[in-house]
Tab-separated table of C-alpha atoms and ligand atoms in Angstrom:
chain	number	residue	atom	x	y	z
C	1	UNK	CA	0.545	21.012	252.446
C	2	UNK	CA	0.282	18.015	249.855
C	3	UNK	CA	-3.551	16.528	250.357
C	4	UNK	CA	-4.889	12.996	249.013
C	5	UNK	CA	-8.800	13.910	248.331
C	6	UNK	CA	-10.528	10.513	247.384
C	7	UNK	CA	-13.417	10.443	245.761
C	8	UNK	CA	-12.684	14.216	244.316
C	9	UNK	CA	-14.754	14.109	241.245
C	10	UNK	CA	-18.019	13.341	243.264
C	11	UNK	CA	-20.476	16.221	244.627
C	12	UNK	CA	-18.630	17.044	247.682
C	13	UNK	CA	-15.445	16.479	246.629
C	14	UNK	CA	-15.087	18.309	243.615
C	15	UNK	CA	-16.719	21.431	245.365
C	16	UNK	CA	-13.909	20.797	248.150
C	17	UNK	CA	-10.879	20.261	245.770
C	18	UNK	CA	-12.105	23.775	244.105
C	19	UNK	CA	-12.191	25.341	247.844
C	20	UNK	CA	-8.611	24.110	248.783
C	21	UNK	CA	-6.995	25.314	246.115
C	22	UNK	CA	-9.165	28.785	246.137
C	23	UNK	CA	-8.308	29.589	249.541
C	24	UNK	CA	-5.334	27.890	250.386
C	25	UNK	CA	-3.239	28.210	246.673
C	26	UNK	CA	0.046	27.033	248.176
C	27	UNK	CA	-1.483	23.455	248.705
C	28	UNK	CA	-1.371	20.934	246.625
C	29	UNK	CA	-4.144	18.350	246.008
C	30	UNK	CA	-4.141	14.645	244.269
C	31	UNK	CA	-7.601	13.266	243.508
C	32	UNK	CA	-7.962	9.519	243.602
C	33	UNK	CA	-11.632	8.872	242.304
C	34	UNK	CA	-12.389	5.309	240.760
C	35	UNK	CA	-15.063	7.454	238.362
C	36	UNK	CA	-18.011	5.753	239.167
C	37	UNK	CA	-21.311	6.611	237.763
C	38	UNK	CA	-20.891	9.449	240.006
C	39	UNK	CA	-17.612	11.038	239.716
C	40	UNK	CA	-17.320	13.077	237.009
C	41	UNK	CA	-14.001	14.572	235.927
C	42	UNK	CA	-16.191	17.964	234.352
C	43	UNK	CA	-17.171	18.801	238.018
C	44	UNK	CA	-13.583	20.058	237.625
C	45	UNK	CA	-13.138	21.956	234.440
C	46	UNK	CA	-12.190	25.094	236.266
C	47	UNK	CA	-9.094	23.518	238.084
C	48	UNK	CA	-7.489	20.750	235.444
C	49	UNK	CA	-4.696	23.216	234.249
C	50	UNK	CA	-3.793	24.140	238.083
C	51	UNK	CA	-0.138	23.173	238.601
C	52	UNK	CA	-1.008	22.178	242.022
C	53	UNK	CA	-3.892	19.792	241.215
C	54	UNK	CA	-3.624	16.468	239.860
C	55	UNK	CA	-5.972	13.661	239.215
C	56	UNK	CA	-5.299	10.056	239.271
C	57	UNK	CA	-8.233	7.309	238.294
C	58	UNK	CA	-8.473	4.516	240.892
C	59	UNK	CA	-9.975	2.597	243.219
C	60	UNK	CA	-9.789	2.950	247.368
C	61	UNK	CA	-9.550	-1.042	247.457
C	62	UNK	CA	-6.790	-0.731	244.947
C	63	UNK	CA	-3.890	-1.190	248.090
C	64	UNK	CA	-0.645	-1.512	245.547
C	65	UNK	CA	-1.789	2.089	243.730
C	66	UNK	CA	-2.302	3.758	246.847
C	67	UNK	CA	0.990	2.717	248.983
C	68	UNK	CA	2.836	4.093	245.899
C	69	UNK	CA	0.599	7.959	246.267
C	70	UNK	CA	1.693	7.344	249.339
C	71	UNK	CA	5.662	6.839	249.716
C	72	UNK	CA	5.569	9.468	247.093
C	73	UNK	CA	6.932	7.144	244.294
C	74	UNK	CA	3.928	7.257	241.846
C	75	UNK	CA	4.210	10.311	239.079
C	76	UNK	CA	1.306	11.844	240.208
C	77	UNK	CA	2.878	12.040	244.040
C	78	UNK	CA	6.263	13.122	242.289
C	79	UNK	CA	8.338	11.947	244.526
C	80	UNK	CA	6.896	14.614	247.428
C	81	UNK	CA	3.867	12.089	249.819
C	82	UNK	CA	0.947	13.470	250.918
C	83	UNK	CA	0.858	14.493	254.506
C	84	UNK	CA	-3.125	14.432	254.676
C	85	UNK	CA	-6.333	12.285	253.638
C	86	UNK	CA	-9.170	13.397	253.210
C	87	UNK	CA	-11.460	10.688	252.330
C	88	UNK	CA	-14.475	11.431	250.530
C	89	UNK	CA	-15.106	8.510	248.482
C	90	UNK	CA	-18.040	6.134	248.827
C	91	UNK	CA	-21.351	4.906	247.400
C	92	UNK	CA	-23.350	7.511	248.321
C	93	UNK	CA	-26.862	7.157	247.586
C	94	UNK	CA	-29.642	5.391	249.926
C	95	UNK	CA	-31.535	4.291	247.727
C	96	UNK	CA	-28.787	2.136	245.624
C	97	UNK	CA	-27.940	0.804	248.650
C	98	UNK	CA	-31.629	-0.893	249.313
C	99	UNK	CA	-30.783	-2.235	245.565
C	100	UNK	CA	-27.017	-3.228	245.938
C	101	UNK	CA	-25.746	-3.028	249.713
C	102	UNK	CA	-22.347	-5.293	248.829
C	103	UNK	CA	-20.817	-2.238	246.782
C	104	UNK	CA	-21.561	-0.193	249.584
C	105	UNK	CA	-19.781	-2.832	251.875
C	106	UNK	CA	-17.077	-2.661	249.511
C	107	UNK	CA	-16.003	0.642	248.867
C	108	UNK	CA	-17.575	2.627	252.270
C	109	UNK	CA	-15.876	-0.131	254.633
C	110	UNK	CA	-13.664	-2.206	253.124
C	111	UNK	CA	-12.315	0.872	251.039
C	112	UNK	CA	-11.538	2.681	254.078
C	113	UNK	CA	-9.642	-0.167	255.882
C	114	UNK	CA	-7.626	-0.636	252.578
C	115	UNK	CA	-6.827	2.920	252.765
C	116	UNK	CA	-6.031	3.421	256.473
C	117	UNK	CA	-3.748	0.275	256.293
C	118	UNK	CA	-1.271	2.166	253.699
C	119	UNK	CA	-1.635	5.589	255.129
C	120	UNK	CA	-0.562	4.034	258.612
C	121	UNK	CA	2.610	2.740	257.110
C	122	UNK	CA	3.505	6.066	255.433
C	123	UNK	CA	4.251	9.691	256.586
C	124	UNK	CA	0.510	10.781	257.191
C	125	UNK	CA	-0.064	12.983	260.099
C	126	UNK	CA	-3.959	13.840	259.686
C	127	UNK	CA	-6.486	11.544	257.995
C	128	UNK	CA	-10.307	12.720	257.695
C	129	UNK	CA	-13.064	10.752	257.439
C	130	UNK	CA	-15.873	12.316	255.604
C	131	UNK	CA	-19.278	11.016	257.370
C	132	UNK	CA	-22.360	11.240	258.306
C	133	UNK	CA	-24.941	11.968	260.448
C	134	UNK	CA	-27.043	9.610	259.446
C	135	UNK	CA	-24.650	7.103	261.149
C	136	UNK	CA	-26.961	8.158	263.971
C	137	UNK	CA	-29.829	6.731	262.515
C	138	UNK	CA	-33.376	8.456	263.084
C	139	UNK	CA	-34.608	11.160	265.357
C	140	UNK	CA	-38.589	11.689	266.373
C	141	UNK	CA	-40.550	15.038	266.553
C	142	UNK	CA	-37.745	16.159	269.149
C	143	UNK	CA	-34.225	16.592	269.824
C	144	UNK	CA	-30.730	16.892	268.112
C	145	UNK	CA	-27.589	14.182	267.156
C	146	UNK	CA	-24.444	14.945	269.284
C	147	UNK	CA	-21.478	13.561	268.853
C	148	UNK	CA	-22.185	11.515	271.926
C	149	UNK	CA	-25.349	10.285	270.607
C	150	UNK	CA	-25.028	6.213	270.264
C	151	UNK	CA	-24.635	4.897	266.289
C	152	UNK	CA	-27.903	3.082	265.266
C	153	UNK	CA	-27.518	3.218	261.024
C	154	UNK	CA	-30.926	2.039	259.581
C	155	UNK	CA	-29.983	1.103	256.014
C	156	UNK	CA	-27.405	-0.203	254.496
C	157	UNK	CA	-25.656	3.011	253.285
C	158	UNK	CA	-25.467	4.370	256.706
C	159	UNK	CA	-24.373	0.854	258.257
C	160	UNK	CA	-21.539	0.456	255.826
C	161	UNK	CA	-20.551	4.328	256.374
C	162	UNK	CA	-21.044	3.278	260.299
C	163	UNK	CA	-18.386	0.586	259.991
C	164	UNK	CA	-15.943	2.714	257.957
C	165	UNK	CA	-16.682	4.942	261.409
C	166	UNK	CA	-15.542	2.205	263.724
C	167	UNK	CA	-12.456	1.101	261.843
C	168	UNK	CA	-11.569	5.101	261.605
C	169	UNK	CA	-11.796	4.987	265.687
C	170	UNK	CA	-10.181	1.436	266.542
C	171	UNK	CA	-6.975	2.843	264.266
C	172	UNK	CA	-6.690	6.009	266.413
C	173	UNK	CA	-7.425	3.394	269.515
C	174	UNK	CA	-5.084	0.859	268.479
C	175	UNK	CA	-2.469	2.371	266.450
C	176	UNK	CA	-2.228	5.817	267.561
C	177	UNK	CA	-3.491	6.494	263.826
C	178	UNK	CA	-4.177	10.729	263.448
C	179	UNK	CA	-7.797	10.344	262.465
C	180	UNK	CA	-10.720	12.455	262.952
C	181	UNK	CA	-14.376	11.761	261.688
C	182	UNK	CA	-16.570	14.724	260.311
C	183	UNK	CA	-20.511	13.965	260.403
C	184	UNK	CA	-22.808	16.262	258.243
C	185	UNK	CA	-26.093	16.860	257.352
C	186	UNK	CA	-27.542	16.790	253.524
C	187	UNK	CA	-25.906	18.790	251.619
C	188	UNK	CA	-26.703	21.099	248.367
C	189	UNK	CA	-25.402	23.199	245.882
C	190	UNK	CA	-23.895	23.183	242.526
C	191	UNK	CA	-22.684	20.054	240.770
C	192	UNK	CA	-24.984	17.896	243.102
C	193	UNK	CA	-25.799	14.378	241.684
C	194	UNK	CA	-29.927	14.383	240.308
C	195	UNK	CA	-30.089	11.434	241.554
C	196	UNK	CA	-30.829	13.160	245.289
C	197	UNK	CA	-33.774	15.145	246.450
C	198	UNK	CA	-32.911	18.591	245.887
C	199	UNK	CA	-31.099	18.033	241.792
C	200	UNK	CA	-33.788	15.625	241.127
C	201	UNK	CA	-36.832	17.689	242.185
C	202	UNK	CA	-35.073	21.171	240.097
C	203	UNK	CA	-34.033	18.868	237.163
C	204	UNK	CA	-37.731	17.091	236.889
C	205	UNK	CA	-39.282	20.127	236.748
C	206	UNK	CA	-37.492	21.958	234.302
C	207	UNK	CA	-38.348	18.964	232.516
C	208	UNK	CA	-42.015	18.760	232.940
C	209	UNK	CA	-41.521	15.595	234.662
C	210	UNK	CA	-43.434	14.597	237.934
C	211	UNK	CA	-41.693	15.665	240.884
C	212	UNK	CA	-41.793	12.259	243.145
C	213	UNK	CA	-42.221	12.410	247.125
C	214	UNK	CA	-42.066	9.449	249.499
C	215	UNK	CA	-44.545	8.526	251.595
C	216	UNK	CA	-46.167	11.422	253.329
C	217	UNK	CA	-43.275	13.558	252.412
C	218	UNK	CA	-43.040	14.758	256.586
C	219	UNK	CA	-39.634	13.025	257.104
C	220	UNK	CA	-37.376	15.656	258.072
C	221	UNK	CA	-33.563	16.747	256.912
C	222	UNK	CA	-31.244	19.597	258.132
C	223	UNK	CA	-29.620	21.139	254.623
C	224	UNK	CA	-26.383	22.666	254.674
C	225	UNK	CA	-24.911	24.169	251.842
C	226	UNK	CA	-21.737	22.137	250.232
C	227	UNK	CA	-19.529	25.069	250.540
C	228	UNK	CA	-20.078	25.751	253.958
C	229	UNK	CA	-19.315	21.756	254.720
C	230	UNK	CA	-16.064	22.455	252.641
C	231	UNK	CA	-15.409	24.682	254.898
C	232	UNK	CA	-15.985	23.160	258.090
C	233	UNK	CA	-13.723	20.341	256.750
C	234	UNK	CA	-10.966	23.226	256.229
C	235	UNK	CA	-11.127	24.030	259.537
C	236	UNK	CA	-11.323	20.482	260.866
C	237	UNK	CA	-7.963	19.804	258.213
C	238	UNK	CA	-5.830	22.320	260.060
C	239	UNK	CA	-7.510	22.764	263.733
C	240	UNK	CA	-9.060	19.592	264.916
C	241	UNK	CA	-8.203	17.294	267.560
C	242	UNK	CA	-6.811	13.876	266.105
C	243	UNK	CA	-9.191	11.015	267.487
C	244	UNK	CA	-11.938	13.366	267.776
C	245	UNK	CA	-15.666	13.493	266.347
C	246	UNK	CA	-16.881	16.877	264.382
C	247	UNK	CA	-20.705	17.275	263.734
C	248	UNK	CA	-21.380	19.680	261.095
C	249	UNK	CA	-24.810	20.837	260.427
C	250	UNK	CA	-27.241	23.439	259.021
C	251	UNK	CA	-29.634	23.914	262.130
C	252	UNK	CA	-31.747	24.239	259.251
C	253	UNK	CA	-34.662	21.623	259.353
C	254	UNK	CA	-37.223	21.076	256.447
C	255	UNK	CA	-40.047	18.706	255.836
C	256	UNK	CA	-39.161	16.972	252.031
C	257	UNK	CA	-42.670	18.132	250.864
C	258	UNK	CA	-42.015	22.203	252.463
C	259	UNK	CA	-38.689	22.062	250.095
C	260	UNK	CA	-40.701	20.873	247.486
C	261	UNK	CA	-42.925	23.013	247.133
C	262	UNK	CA	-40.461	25.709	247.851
C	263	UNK	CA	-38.726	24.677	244.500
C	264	UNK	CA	-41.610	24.500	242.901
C	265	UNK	CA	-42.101	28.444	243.736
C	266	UNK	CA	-39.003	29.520	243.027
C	267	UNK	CA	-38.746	27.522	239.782
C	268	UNK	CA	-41.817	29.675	238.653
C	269	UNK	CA	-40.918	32.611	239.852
C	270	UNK	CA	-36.855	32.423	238.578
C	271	UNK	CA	-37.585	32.603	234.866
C	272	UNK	CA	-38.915	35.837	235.351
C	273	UNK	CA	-36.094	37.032	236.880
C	274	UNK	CA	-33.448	35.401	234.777
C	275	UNK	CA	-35.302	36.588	231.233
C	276	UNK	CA	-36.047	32.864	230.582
C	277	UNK	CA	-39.135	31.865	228.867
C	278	UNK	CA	-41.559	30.517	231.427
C	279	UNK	CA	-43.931	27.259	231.638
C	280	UNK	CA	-47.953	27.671	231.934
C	281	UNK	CA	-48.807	25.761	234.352
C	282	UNK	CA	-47.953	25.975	238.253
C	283	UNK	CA	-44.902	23.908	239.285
C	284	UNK	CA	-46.600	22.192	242.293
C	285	UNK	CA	-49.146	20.373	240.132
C	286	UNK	CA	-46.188	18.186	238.852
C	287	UNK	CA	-45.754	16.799	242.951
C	288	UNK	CA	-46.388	12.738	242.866
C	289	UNK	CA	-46.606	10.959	245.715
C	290	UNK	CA	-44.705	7.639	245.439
C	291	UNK	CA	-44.015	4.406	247.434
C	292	UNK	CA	-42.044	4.982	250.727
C	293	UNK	CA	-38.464	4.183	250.794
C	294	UNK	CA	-38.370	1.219	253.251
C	295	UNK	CA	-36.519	1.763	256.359
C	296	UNK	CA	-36.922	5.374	255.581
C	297	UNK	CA	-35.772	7.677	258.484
C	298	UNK	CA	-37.674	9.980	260.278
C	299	UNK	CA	-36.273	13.305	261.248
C	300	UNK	CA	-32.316	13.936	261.374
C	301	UNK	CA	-31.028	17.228	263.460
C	302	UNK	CA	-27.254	18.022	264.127
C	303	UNK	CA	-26.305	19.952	267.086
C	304	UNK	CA	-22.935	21.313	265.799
C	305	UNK	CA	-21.991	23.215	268.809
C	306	UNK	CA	-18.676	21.607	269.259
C	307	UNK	CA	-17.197	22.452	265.670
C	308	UNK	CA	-18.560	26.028	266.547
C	309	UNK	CA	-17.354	26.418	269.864
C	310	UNK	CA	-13.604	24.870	269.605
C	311	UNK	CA	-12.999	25.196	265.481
C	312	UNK	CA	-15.204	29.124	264.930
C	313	UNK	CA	-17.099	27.502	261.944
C	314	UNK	CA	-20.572	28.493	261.487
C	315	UNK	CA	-22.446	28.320	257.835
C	316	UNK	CA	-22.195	31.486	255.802
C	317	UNK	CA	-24.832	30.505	253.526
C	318	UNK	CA	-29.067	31.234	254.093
C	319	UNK	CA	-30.882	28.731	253.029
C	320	UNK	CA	-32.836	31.383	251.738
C	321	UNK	CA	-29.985	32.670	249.022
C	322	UNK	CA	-28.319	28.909	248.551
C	323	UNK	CA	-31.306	27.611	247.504
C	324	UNK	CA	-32.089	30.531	244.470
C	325	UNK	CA	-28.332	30.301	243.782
C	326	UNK	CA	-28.696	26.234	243.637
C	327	UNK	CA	-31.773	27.150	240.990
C	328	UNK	CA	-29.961	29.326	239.371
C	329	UNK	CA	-26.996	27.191	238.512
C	330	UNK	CA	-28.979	23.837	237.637
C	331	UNK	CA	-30.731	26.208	234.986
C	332	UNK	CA	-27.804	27.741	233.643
C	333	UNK	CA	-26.194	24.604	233.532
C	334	UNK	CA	-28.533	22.279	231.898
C	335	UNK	CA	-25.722	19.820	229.628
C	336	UNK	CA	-24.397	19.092	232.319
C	337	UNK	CA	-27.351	17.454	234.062
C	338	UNK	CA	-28.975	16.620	230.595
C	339	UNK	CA	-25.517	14.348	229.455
C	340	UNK	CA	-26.254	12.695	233.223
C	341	UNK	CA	-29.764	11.988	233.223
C	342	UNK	CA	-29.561	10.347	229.401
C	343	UNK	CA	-26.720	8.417	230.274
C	344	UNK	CA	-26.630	5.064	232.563
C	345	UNK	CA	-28.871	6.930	235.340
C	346	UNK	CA	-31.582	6.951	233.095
C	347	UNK	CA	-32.021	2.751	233.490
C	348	UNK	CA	-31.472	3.379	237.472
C	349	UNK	CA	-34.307	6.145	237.335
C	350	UNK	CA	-37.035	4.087	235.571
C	351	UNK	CA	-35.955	0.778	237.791
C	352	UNK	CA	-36.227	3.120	241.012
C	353	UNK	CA	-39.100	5.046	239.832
C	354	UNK	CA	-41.334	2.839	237.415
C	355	UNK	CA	-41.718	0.196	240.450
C	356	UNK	CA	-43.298	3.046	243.064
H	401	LIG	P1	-20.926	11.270	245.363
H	401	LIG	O1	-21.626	9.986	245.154
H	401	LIG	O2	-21.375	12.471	244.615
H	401	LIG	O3	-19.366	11.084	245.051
H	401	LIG	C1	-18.635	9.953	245.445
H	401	LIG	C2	-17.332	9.944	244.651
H	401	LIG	O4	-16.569	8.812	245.098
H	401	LIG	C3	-17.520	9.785	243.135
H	401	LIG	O5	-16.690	10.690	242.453
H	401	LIG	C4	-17.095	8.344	242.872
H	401	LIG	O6	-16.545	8.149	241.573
H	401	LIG	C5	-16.046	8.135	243.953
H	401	LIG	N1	-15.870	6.710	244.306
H	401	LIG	C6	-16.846	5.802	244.577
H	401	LIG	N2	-16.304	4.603	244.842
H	401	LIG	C7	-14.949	4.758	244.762
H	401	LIG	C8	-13.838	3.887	244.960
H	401	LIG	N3	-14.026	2.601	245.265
H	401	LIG	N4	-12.600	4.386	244.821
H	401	LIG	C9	-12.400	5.694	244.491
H	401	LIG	N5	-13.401	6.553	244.270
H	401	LIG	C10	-14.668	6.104	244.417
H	401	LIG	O7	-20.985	11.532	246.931
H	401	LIG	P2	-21.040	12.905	247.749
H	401	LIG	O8	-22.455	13.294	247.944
H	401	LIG	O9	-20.088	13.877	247.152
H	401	LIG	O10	-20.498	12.415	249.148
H	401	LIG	C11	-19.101	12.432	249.437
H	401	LIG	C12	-18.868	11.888	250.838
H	401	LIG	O11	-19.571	12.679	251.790
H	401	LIG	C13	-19.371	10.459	251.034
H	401	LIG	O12	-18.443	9.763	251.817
H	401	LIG	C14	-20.701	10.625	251.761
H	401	LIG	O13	-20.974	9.504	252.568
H	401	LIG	C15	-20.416	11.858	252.586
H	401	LIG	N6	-21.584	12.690	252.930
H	401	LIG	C16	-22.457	13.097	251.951
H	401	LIG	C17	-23.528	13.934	252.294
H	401	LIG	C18	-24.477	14.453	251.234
H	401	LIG	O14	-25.460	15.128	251.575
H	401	LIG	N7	-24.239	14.228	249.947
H	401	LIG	C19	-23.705	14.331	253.626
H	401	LIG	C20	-22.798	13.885	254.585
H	401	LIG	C21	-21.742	13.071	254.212
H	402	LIG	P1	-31.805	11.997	249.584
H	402	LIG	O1	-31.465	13.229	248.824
H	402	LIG	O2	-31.744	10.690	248.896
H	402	LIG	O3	-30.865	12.005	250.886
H	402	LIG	P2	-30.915	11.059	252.216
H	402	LIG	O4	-31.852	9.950	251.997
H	402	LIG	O5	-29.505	10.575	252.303
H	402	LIG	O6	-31.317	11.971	253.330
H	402	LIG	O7	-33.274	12.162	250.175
H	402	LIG	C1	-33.618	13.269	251.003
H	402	LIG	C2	-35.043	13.048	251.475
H	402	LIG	O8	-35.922	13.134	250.350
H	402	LIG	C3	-35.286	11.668	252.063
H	402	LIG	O9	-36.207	11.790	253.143
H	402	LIG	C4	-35.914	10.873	250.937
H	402	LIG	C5	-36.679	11.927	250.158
H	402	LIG	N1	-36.784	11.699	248.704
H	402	LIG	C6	-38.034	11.820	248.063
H	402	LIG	O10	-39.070	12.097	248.703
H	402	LIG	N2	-38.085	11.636	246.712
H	402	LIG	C7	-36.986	11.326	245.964
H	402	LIG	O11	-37.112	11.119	244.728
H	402	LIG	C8	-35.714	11.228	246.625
H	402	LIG	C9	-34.471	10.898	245.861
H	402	LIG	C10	-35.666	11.440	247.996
């Protein structure tokens, strides 16, 4: 199978372009990623010399590039088109998107109309859309998303990834267009943006910097680890139902201040293990509590018992073991968060931060 992964070099992506060509090392994959301040092409050191991976730099909205990765006549395609999509690329982040929605409209819906309009034309037979569940907007003390649940998006990150949704849906309506939509939880793991709770709150502290928590820091997220979403979307690639909805999720709920003070105890307690020398005083005392995000949602719960019952997934991963692994690699990997955090996300962090 010949894959089109957009938006490869990103979190997600680059842990699924790894996966594919781990476990399935037939395939080939060709990452389309624009490079934003997110993607990042060292996410994907161990794979550049692969003979079945290539990456090309460019844009979603970028129609002319993409219709030639797509009837195969672009070197990167080499004369052989991709028979699958898997679109991962988007403005990601909530918080940017209180700042800047119009790039979100951009790239999350526009994006994904550019791209569905040249794969319909061309020899795809499965296109997935990598979403989310906070499409569903927010949940209270109670109760789970399903795939039936109706789409309520609260801010403008999940409304623009809620119209990228619909356009995803009216193609398979319309057009008979092989699509399927994947909704997950937040995700963690290795090569995960700082910009997001779990990087920023390991990478602060091993910095000695405060360790900022919204509001009353009770809002609520399920956490699944990003290899167990890469493979969910494995399974969905080569046993889901075209047309069809997937939740994916980590039935694993946690308060944002529990996980915070969770790092902060296994941030003092890692060292130790790992030989390295240790700070003096407690993690936890670095915890701030900052300005609420406005529009900030409550709870969000997946019930993934479709993917379970009619694909087998399930997560492999405790939250228990991904988190110390997670720890473990954003300490053993410090350039590559330190080259991140001193480059242009430094002016983001003190506009975000300074102001709350
Ligand atoms: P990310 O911000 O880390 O990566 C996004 C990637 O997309 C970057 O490499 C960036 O350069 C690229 N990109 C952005 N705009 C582009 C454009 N116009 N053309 C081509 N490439 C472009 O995001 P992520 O956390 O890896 O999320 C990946 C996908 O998964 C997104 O669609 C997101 O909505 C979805 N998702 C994320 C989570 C999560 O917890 N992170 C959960 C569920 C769903
Ligand atoms: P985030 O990682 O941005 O993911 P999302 O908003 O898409 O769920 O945030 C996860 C939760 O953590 C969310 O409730 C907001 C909160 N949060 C903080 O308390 N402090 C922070 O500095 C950040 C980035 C997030």
């Amino acid at each position: 199978m010949k894959i089109l992964v957009t938006g490869g070099a990103g979190f997600i992506g680059s842990n699924f372009v790894r996966h594919i060509l781990r476990e399935h090392p037939g395939y080939k994959v060709i990452n389309l990623d624009k490079l934003t301040y997110a993607g990042n092409l060292e996410n994907l050191k161990e794979v550049e010399k692969n003979p079945n991976y290539t990456f090309v730099q460019g844009d979603i909205l970028d129609g002319k590039l993409i219709s030639t990765l797509l009837d195969g006549t672009h070197p990167a395609a080499n004369n052989q088109p991709p028979t699958a999509i898997i679109n991962f690329a988007a403005e990601s982040h909530v918080d940017r998107s209180i700042e800047d929605p119009a790039s979100f409209v951009k790239t999350n819906v526009l994006g994904t109309q550019v791209l569905l309009d040249c794969a319909k034309k061309g020899t795809v037979d499965r296109f997935i859309q990598v979403s989310t569940d906070e499409v569903y907007g927010s949940l209270g003390a109670t109760g789970y998303f399903t795939e039936e649940t109706p789409l309520a998006p609260n801010s403008p990150y999940s409304a623009s990834k809620t119209g990228a949704d619909l356009l995803v849906r009216a193609y398979h309506e319309t057009f008979g267009f092989p699509s399927l939509i994947t909704r997950c939880s937040n995700n963690y793991g290795p090569y995960h943006f700082p910009e997001k709770l779990i990087p920023l709150i390991i990478t602060n502290a091993l910095e000695g910097k405060p360790l900022p928590v919204y509001g009353d820091g009770q809002n609520v997220r399920d956490w699944l680890h990003v290899e167990d979403h890469c493979r969910a979307i494995d399974a969905v690639l080569h046993k889901g139902m075209t047309g069809e909805v997937y939740n994916i999720g980590g039935n694993n709920e946690w308060k944002n201040i529990d996980i915070v003070n969770l790092i902060c105890d296994l941030l003092d307690e890692r060292p130790k293990v790992l030989g390295q020398p240790q700070g003096t005083a407690p993690t936890r005392s670095l915890i701030k509590f900052v300005k609420d995000r406005p529009g900030h949602d409550r709870r969000y719960a997946i019930d993934s018992s479709k993917i379970k019952k009619e694909l087998a997934w399930s997560p492999r991963y405790t939250f228990e073991e991904g988190l110390k692994e997670t720890v473990d690699w954003y300490m053993s990997n410090r350039e590559w968060w330190h080259r991140i955090k001193s480059g242009e996300y430094k002016e983001y962090y003190e506009r975000n931060y300074l102001r709350r």
